[in-house]
């Protein structure tokens, strides 16, 4: 008998819209406690707890508190002498729960000495699966947009994201997550030594330019971004291709930004 699956499909689509787009386990898991998830014996098989010993008066011990995650991120990033070491440092950094829910680390790729670097927001589901930046629908649009002004990641630029791990359900990164991973991103910029940056979307623009302005106000002109060891790099904020997929009418502004970039590259080739 043929079943009507349209109600089921609609329920699944709704869950995806809410961000529940990964089938992981039969039952929910507390991902903040995964590191502590040593298999436990069933209740009945567990030995009775030892009686609590009487407290013994001990000399006070000065416990060295672990440095906060931001401080560790700064130190790890600063110590990375090259891109391979930086990628390994990010992979080893355990200061963010995003690592626990993501599948793959997404680091930058492309031409490291082209003088042009694109910075996006964070990996989506496709990037998380592939371990590569901008390979899903928005990445394909980005490739077509840049190809229209003669630029590609195979020949003309390096591309990366502010966050190296996918936020669950593709939610927008929080300010705290951006701040935590900025030292790694800034170090990636310092190692690539680009002459120009393109900040793809509001999260990248706000992360590197600062302030409270949204991307629609920031886009369309050059800003100076200070990078340790490099000095000021001209940076052009532009609309994110994921936004353009939802609002195709805004492609006109994105096209104006691309022309601005093309003009700058023609006037002062990197
Ligand atoms: N959106 C981004 O900002 N980065 C990616 O890598 C994919 C989608």
Tab-separated table of N, CA and C in Angstrom, residues 91-212:
chain	number	residue	atom	x	y	z
A	91	UNK	N	43.318	22.473	15.651
A	91	UNK	CA	42.747	21.130	15.857
A	91	UNK	C	42.917	20.686	17.309
A	92	UNK	N	44.017	21.080	17.926
A	92	UNK	CA	44.287	20.635	19.301
A	92	UNK	C	43.606	21.516	20.342
A	93	UNK	N	43.192	22.707	19.957
A	93	UNK	CA	42.622	23.667	20.909
A	93	UNK	C	41.261	23.172	21.399
A	94	UNK	N	41.129	23.033	22.721
A	94	UNK	CA	39.882	22.468	23.247
A	94	UNK	C	39.059	23.516	24.004
A	95	UNK	N	39.229	24.765	23.628
A	95	UNK	CA	38.534	25.828	24.365
A	95	UNK	C	37.138	26.138	23.869
A	96	UNK	N	36.628	25.368	22.892
A	96	UNK	CA	35.288	25.655	22.371
A	96	UNK	C	34.503	24.361	22.166
A	97	UNK	N	33.238	24.347	22.623
A	97	UNK	CA	32.416	23.142	22.413
A	97	UNK	C	32.062	22.929	20.939
A	98	UNK	N	32.307	23.921	20.079
A	98	UNK	CA	31.992	23.735	18.650
A	98	UNK	C	32.749	22.530	18.086
A	99	UNK	N	33.935	22.314	18.621
A	99	UNK	CA	34.752	21.185	18.138
A	99	UNK	C	34.051	19.847	18.379
A	100	UNK	N	33.263	19.780	19.447
A	100	UNK	CA	32.624	18.508	19.804
A	100	UNK	C	31.473	18.167	18.864
A	101	UNK	N	30.802	19.178	18.329
A	101	UNK	CA	29.637	18.897	17.485
A	101	UNK	C	29.984	18.898	15.998
A	102	UNK	N	31.126	19.490	15.641
A	102	UNK	CA	31.512	19.529	14.222
A	102	UNK	C	32.116	18.187	13.813
A	103	UNK	N	32.100	17.930	12.501
A	103	UNK	CA	32.682	16.682	11.990
A	103	UNK	C	34.135	16.887	11.597
A	104	UNK	N	34.397	17.944	10.843
A	104	UNK	CA	35.762	18.201	10.359
A	104	UNK	C	36.172	19.633	10.615
A	105	UNK	N	37.443	19.813	10.871
A	105	UNK	CA	38.027	21.150	10.927
A	105	UNK	C	38.048	21.718	9.507
A	106	UNK	N	37.629	22.970	9.361
A	106	UNK	CA	37.667	23.611	8.040
A	106	UNK	C	38.687	24.751	8.106
A	107	UNK	N	39.817	24.518	7.482
A	107	UNK	CA	40.897	25.509	7.453
A	107	UNK	C	40.856	26.207	6.095
A	108	UNK	N	41.712	27.191	5.894
A	108	UNK	CA	41.717	27.902	4.614
A	108	UNK	C	42.324	27.068	3.495
A	109	UNK	N	42.072	27.509	2.262
A	109	UNK	CA	42.695	26.856	1.103
A	109	UNK	C	42.792	27.860	-0.035
A	110	UNK	N	43.549	27.503	-1.045
A	110	UNK	CA	43.691	28.379	-2.210
A	110	UNK	C	45.133	28.784	-2.401
A	111	UNK	N	45.318	29.922	-3.047
A	111	UNK	CA	46.668	30.371	-3.399
A	111	UNK	C	47.210	31.239	-2.263
A	112	UNK	N	48.269	30.779	-1.648
A	112	UNK	CA	48.749	31.470	-0.443
A	112	UNK	C	49.537	32.741	-0.774
A	113	UNK	N	50.066	32.851	-1.983
A	113	UNK	CA	50.884	34.043	-2.269
A	113	UNK	C	50.262	34.927	-3.353
A	114	UNK	N	48.933	34.895	-3.442
A	114	UNK	CA	48.263	35.665	-4.507
A	114	UNK	C	48.035	37.119	-4.102
A	115	UNK	N	48.192	37.433	-2.832
A	115	UNK	CA	47.975	38.815	-2.391
A	115	UNK	C	46.536	39.133	-2.044
A	116	UNK	N	45.630	38.189	-2.272
A	116	UNK	CA	44.209	38.431	-1.990
A	116	UNK	C	43.682	37.298	-1.107
A	117	UNK	N	42.978	37.704	-0.040
A	117	UNK	CA	42.441	36.702	0.895
A	117	UNK	C	40.982	37.015	1.180
A	118	UNK	N	40.123	36.003	1.055
A	118	UNK	CA	38.697	36.138	1.362
A	118	UNK	C	38.429	35.505	2.730
A	119	UNK	N	37.628	36.188	3.536
A	119	UNK	CA	37.313	35.654	4.866
A	119	UNK	C	35.800	35.582	5.017
A	120	UNK	N	35.278	34.376	5.209
A	120	UNK	CA	33.851	34.176	5.408
A	120	UNK	C	33.513	33.997	6.875
A	121	UNK	N	32.346	33.432	7.119
A	121	UNK	CA	31.805	33.370	8.477
A	121	UNK	C	32.203	32.063	9.183
A	122	UNK	N	31.622	30.966	8.738
A	122	UNK	CA	31.831	29.676	9.397
A	122	UNK	C	31.391	28.580	8.437
A	123	UNK	N	31.940	27.376	8.609
A	123	UNK	CA	31.511	26.284	7.732
A	123	UNK	C	30.027	25.976	7.908
A	124	UNK	N	29.388	25.571	6.811
A	124	UNK	CA	28.029	25.041	6.870
A	124	UNK	C	28.096	23.518	6.834
A	125	UNK	N	26.948	22.887	6.593
A	125	UNK	CA	26.893	21.419	6.632
A	125	UNK	C	27.801	20.794	5.564
A	126	UNK	N	27.814	21.359	4.347
A	126	UNK	CA	28.632	20.773	3.273
A	126	UNK	C	30.123	20.920	3.578
A	127	UNK	N	30.492	22.098	4.080
A	127	UNK	CA	31.900	22.350	4.405
A	127	UNK	C	32.342	21.452	5.553
A	128	UNK	N	31.447	21.266	6.521
A	128	UNK	CA	31.740	20.418	7.681
A	128	UNK	C	32.010	18.977	7.234
A	129	UNK	N	31.208	18.514	6.272
A	129	UNK	CA	31.400	17.140	5.759
A	129	UNK	C	32.696	17.025	4.967
A	130	UNK	N	32.966	18.078	4.133
A	130	UNK	CA	34.117	17.998	3.227
A	130	UNK	C	35.424	18.449	3.886
A	131	UNK	N	35.332	19.222	4.984
A	131	UNK	CA	36.540	19.775	5.601
A	131	UNK	C	37.175	20.853	4.734
A	132	UNK	N	36.358	21.511	3.896
A	132	UNK	CA	36.870	22.564	3.002
A	132	UNK	C	35.922	23.768	3.030
A	133	UNK	N	36.474	24.993	2.915
A	133	UNK	CA	35.602	26.176	2.995
A	133	UNK	C	34.815	26.416	1.709
A	134	UNK	N	33.610	26.918	1.856
A	134	UNK	CA	32.784	27.385	0.732
A	134	UNK	C	32.674	26.362	-0.403
A	135	UNK	N	32.194	25.171	-0.075
A	135	UNK	CA	31.983	24.174	-1.137
A	135	UNK	C	30.493	23.895	-1.360
A	136	UNK	N	29.617	24.435	-0.503
A	136	UNK	CA	28.176	24.208	-0.659
A	136	UNK	C	27.567	25.208	-1.638
A	137	UNK	N	26.241	25.374	-1.546
A	137	UNK	CA	25.540	26.231	-2.505
A	137	UNK	C	26.079	27.664	-2.472
A	138	UNK	N	26.329	28.212	-1.276
A	138	UNK	CA	26.802	29.603	-1.239
A	138	UNK	C	28.231	29.690	-1.772
A	139	UNK	N	29.031	28.643	-1.538
A	139	UNK	CA	30.391	28.631	-2.076
A	139	UNK	C	30.389	28.592	-3.596
A	140	UNK	N	29.424	27.840	-4.147
A	140	UNK	CA	29.357	27.769	-5.619
A	140	UNK	C	28.962	29.124	-6.205
A	141	UNK	N	28.052	29.817	-5.506
A	141	UNK	CA	27.692	31.162	-5.979
A	141	UNK	C	28.899	32.095	-5.855
A	142	UNK	N	29.604	31.989	-4.731
A	142	UNK	CA	30.796	32.826	-4.545
A	142	UNK	C	31.808	32.584	-5.671
A	143	UNK	N	32.021	31.313	-6.022
A	143	UNK	CA	32.970	31.004	-7.111
A	143	UNK	C	32.510	31.658	-8.414
A	144	UNK	N	31.195	31.601	-8.688
A	144	UNK	CA	30.688	32.193	-9.944
A	144	UNK	C	30.834	33.721	-9.919
A	145	UNK	N	30.551	34.313	-8.741
A	145	UNK	CA	30.660	35.774	-8.629
A	145	UNK	C	32.102	36.237	-8.885
A	146	UNK	N	33.047	35.558	-8.246
A	146	UNK	CA	34.439	35.985	-8.405
A	146	UNK	C	34.964	35.656	-9.804
A	147	UNK	N	34.450	34.559	-10.378
A	147	UNK	CA	34.859	34.232	-11.758
A	147	UNK	C	34.418	35.336	-12.709
A	148	UNK	N	33.303	36.009	-12.383
A	148	UNK	CA	32.801	37.049	-13.291
A	148	UNK	C	33.741	38.259	-13.339
A	149	UNK	N	34.639	38.386	-12.362
A	149	UNK	CA	35.669	39.433	-12.457
A	149	UNK	C	37.060	38.803	-12.605
A	150	UNK	N	37.062	37.573	-13.109
A	150	UNK	CA	38.331	36.927	-13.477
A	150	UNK	C	39.142	36.386	-12.312
A	151	UNK	N	38.473	36.065	-11.194
A	151	UNK	CA	39.219	35.595	-10.014
A	151	UNK	C	38.734	34.217	-9.569
A	152	UNK	N	39.675	33.346	-9.201
A	152	UNK	CA	39.282	32.031	-8.705
A	152	UNK	C	40.208	31.598	-7.566
A	153	UNK	N	39.717	30.670	-6.758
A	153	UNK	CA	40.556	30.191	-5.661
A	153	UNK	C	41.680	29.295	-6.182
A	154	UNK	N	41.527	28.805	-7.420
A	154	UNK	CA	42.589	27.971	-8.001
A	154	UNK	C	43.774	28.831	-8.447
A	155	UNK	N	43.528	30.119	-8.745
A	155	UNK	CA	44.612	30.945	-9.299
A	155	UNK	C	44.846	32.263	-8.575
A	156	UNK	N	43.801	32.825	-7.924
A	156	UNK	CA	43.932	34.233	-7.535
A	156	UNK	C	43.738	34.560	-6.065
A	157	UNK	N	43.205	33.655	-5.281
A	157	UNK	CA	43.020	34.037	-3.877
A	157	UNK	C	43.048	32.821	-2.943
A	158	UNK	N	43.185	33.182	-1.669
A	158	UNK	CA	43.118	32.211	-0.583
A	158	UNK	C	41.801	32.482	0.130
A	159	UNK	N	41.126	31.426	0.611
A	159	UNK	CA	39.808	31.621	1.227
A	159	UNK	C	39.713	30.853	2.544
A	160	UNK	N	39.171	31.521	3.549
A	160	UNK	CA	39.037	30.879	4.861
A	160	UNK	C	37.810	31.445	5.568
A	161	UNK	N	37.636	31.072	6.814
A	161	UNK	CA	36.492	31.539	7.609
A	161	UNK	C	36.958	32.072	8.956
A	162	UNK	N	36.115	32.871	9.576
A	162	UNK	CA	36.412	33.324	10.944
A	162	UNK	C	36.427	32.114	11.874
A	163	UNK	N	35.415	31.253	11.785
A	163	UNK	CA	35.362	30.060	12.638
A	163	UNK	C	35.815	28.838	11.840
A	164	UNK	N	36.628	27.984	12.442
A	164	UNK	CA	37.074	26.773	11.735
A	164	UNK	C	36.125	25.592	11.939
A	165	UNK	N	35.183	25.715	12.867
A	165	UNK	CA	34.234	24.624	13.156
A	165	UNK	C	32.823	25.093	12.836
A	166	UNK	N	31.988	24.182	12.369
A	166	UNK	CA	30.593	24.508	12.053
A	166	UNK	C	29.760	24.719	13.322
A	167	UNK	N	29.086	25.854	13.451
A	167	UNK	CA	28.139	25.985	14.573
A	167	UNK	C	26.943	25.063	14.312
A	168	UNK	N	26.470	24.331	15.330
A	168	UNK	CA	25.389	23.369	15.104
A	168	UNK	C	24.179	24.030	14.454
A	169	UNK	N	23.608	23.342	13.484
A	169	UNK	CA	22.405	23.855	12.823
A	169	UNK	C	22.652	25.102	12.002
A	170	UNK	N	23.930	25.393	11.693
A	170	UNK	CA	24.274	26.590	10.896
A	170	UNK	C	23.852	27.883	11.560
A	171	UNK	N	23.747	27.898	12.875
A	171	UNK	CA	23.353	29.162	13.509
A	171	UNK	C	24.480	30.173	13.335
A	172	UNK	N	24.124	31.449	13.481
A	172	UNK	CA	25.127	32.513	13.379
A	172	UNK	C	26.089	32.400	14.554
A	173	UNK	N	27.405	32.531	14.305
A	173	UNK	CA	28.353	32.483	15.432
A	173	UNK	C	28.065	33.586	16.446
A	174	UNK	N	28.278	33.282	17.712
A	174	UNK	CA	28.101	34.316	18.738
A	174	UNK	C	29.333	35.236	18.746
A	175	UNK	N	29.171	36.415	19.352
A	175	UNK	CA	30.318	37.333	19.459
A	175	UNK	C	31.456	36.666	20.226
A	176	UNK	N	31.098	35.871	21.255
A	176	UNK	CA	32.140	35.216	22.065
A	176	UNK	C	32.912	34.200	21.215
A	177	UNK	N	32.207	33.463	20.355
A	177	UNK	CA	32.900	32.490	19.494
A	177	UNK	C	33.835	33.200	18.518
A	178	UNK	N	33.337	34.309	17.962
A	178	UNK	CA	34.178	35.067	17.025
A	178	UNK	C	35.430	35.562	17.754
A	179	UNK	N	35.236	36.129	18.956
A	179	UNK	CA	36.373	36.667	19.707
A	179	UNK	C	37.366	35.557	20.048
A	180	UNK	N	36.845	34.370	20.364
A	180	UNK	CA	37.718	33.256	20.759
A	180	UNK	C	38.616	32.815	19.596
A	181	UNK	N	38.035	32.777	18.379
A	181	UNK	CA	38.808	32.248	17.244
A	181	UNK	C	39.535	33.337	16.455
A	182	UNK	N	39.306	34.615	16.813
A	182	UNK	CA	39.971	35.683	16.053
A	182	UNK	C	41.500	35.599	16.084
A	183	UNK	N	42.117	35.238	17.222
A	183	UNK	CA	43.582	35.161	17.197
A	183	UNK	C	44.099	34.161	16.155
A	184	UNK	N	43.377	33.043	15.977
A	184	UNK	CA	43.793	32.053	14.970
A	184	UNK	C	43.622	32.637	13.559
A	185	UNK	N	42.512	33.338	13.356
A	185	UNK	CA	42.250	33.916	12.032
A	185	UNK	C	43.288	34.995	11.724
A	186	UNK	N	43.550	35.846	12.720
A	186	UNK	CA	44.519	36.926	12.513
A	186	UNK	C	45.902	36.348	12.217
A	187	UNK	N	46.237	35.257	12.884
A	187	UNK	CA	47.536	34.622	12.626
A	187	UNK	C	47.567	34.034	11.211
A	188	UNK	N	46.418	33.496	10.773
A	188	UNK	CA	46.349	32.961	9.406
A	188	UNK	C	46.605	34.104	8.405
A	189	UNK	N	46.008	35.257	8.665
A	189	UNK	CA	46.236	36.412	7.788
A	189	UNK	C	47.714	36.795	7.813
A	190	UNK	N	48.307	36.840	9.019
A	190	UNK	CA	49.711	37.244	9.140
A	190	UNK	C	50.626	36.286	8.375
A	191	UNK	N	50.268	34.989	8.364
A	191	UNK	CA	51.112	34.007	7.672
A	191	UNK	C	50.922	34.066	6.152
A	192	UNK	N	49.709	34.397	5.713
A	192	UNK	CA	49.441	34.490	4.269
A	192	UNK	C	50.006	35.797	3.693
A	193	UNK	N	50.024	36.851	4.523
A	193	UNK	CA	50.531	38.168	4.126
A	193	UNK	C	49.810	38.736	2.890
A	194	UNK	N	48.459	38.761	2.899
A	194	UNK	CA	47.762	39.303	1.719
A	194	UNK	C	47.933	40.817	1.617
A	195	UNK	N	47.762	41.330	0.398
A	195	UNK	CA	47.789	42.795	0.189
A	195	UNK	C	46.387	43.363	0.389
A	196	UNK	N	45.384	42.487	0.174
A	196	UNK	CA	43.992	42.917	0.329
A	196	UNK	C	43.142	41.805	0.912
A	197	UNK	N	42.108	42.243	1.656
A	197	UNK	CA	41.163	41.289	2.227
A	197	UNK	C	39.776	41.565	1.669
A	198	UNK	N	39.002	40.516	1.451
A	198	UNK	CA	37.568	40.685	1.195
A	198	UNK	C	36.847	40.009	2.359
A	199	UNK	N	36.007	40.766	3.045
A	199	UNK	CA	35.290	40.252	4.209
A	199	UNK	C	33.886	39.870	3.753
A	200	UNK	N	33.653	38.563	3.702
A	200	UNK	CA	32.422	38.059	3.089
A	200	UNK	C	31.335	37.916	4.156
A	201	UNK	N	30.443	38.908	4.217
A	201	UNK	CA	29.325	38.843	5.165
A	201	UNK	C	29.578	39.631	6.438
A	202	UNK	N	28.500	39.812	7.186
A	202	UNK	CA	28.525	40.671	8.366
A	202	UNK	C	29.403	40.165	9.498
A	203	UNK	N	29.461	38.838	9.673
A	203	UNK	CA	30.240	38.310	10.803
A	203	UNK	C	31.728	38.592	10.589
A	204	UNK	N	32.219	38.341	9.370
A	204	UNK	CA	33.631	38.612	9.070
A	204	UNK	C	33.912	40.110	9.138
A	205	UNK	N	32.973	40.913	8.607
A	205	UNK	CA	33.187	42.362	8.579
A	205	UNK	C	33.238	42.921	10.000
A	206	UNK	N	32.267	42.522	10.817
A	206	UNK	CA	32.230	43.025	12.195
A	206	UNK	C	33.431	42.500	12.993
A	207	UNK	N	33.795	41.245	12.743
A	207	UNK	CA	34.916	40.647	13.480
A	207	UNK	C	36.212	41.393	13.234
A	208	UNK	N	36.439	41.854	12.006
A	208	UNK	CA	37.733	42.475	11.701
A	208	UNK	C	37.698	43.999	11.689
A	209	UNK	N	36.522	44.563	11.398
A	209	UNK	CA	36.453	46.033	11.381
A	209	UNK	C	35.958	46.560	12.723
A	210	UNK	N	35.118	45.760	13.397
A	210	UNK	CA	34.569	46.180	14.698
A	210	UNK	C	33.361	47.084	14.499
A	211	UNK	N	32.935	47.707	15.563
A	211	UNK	CA	31.794	48.625	15.505
A	211	UNK	C	30.465	47.900	15.497
A	212	UNK	N	29.415	48.683	15.312
A	212	UNK	CA	28.068	48.113	15.422
A	212	UNK	C	27.333	48.086	14.086
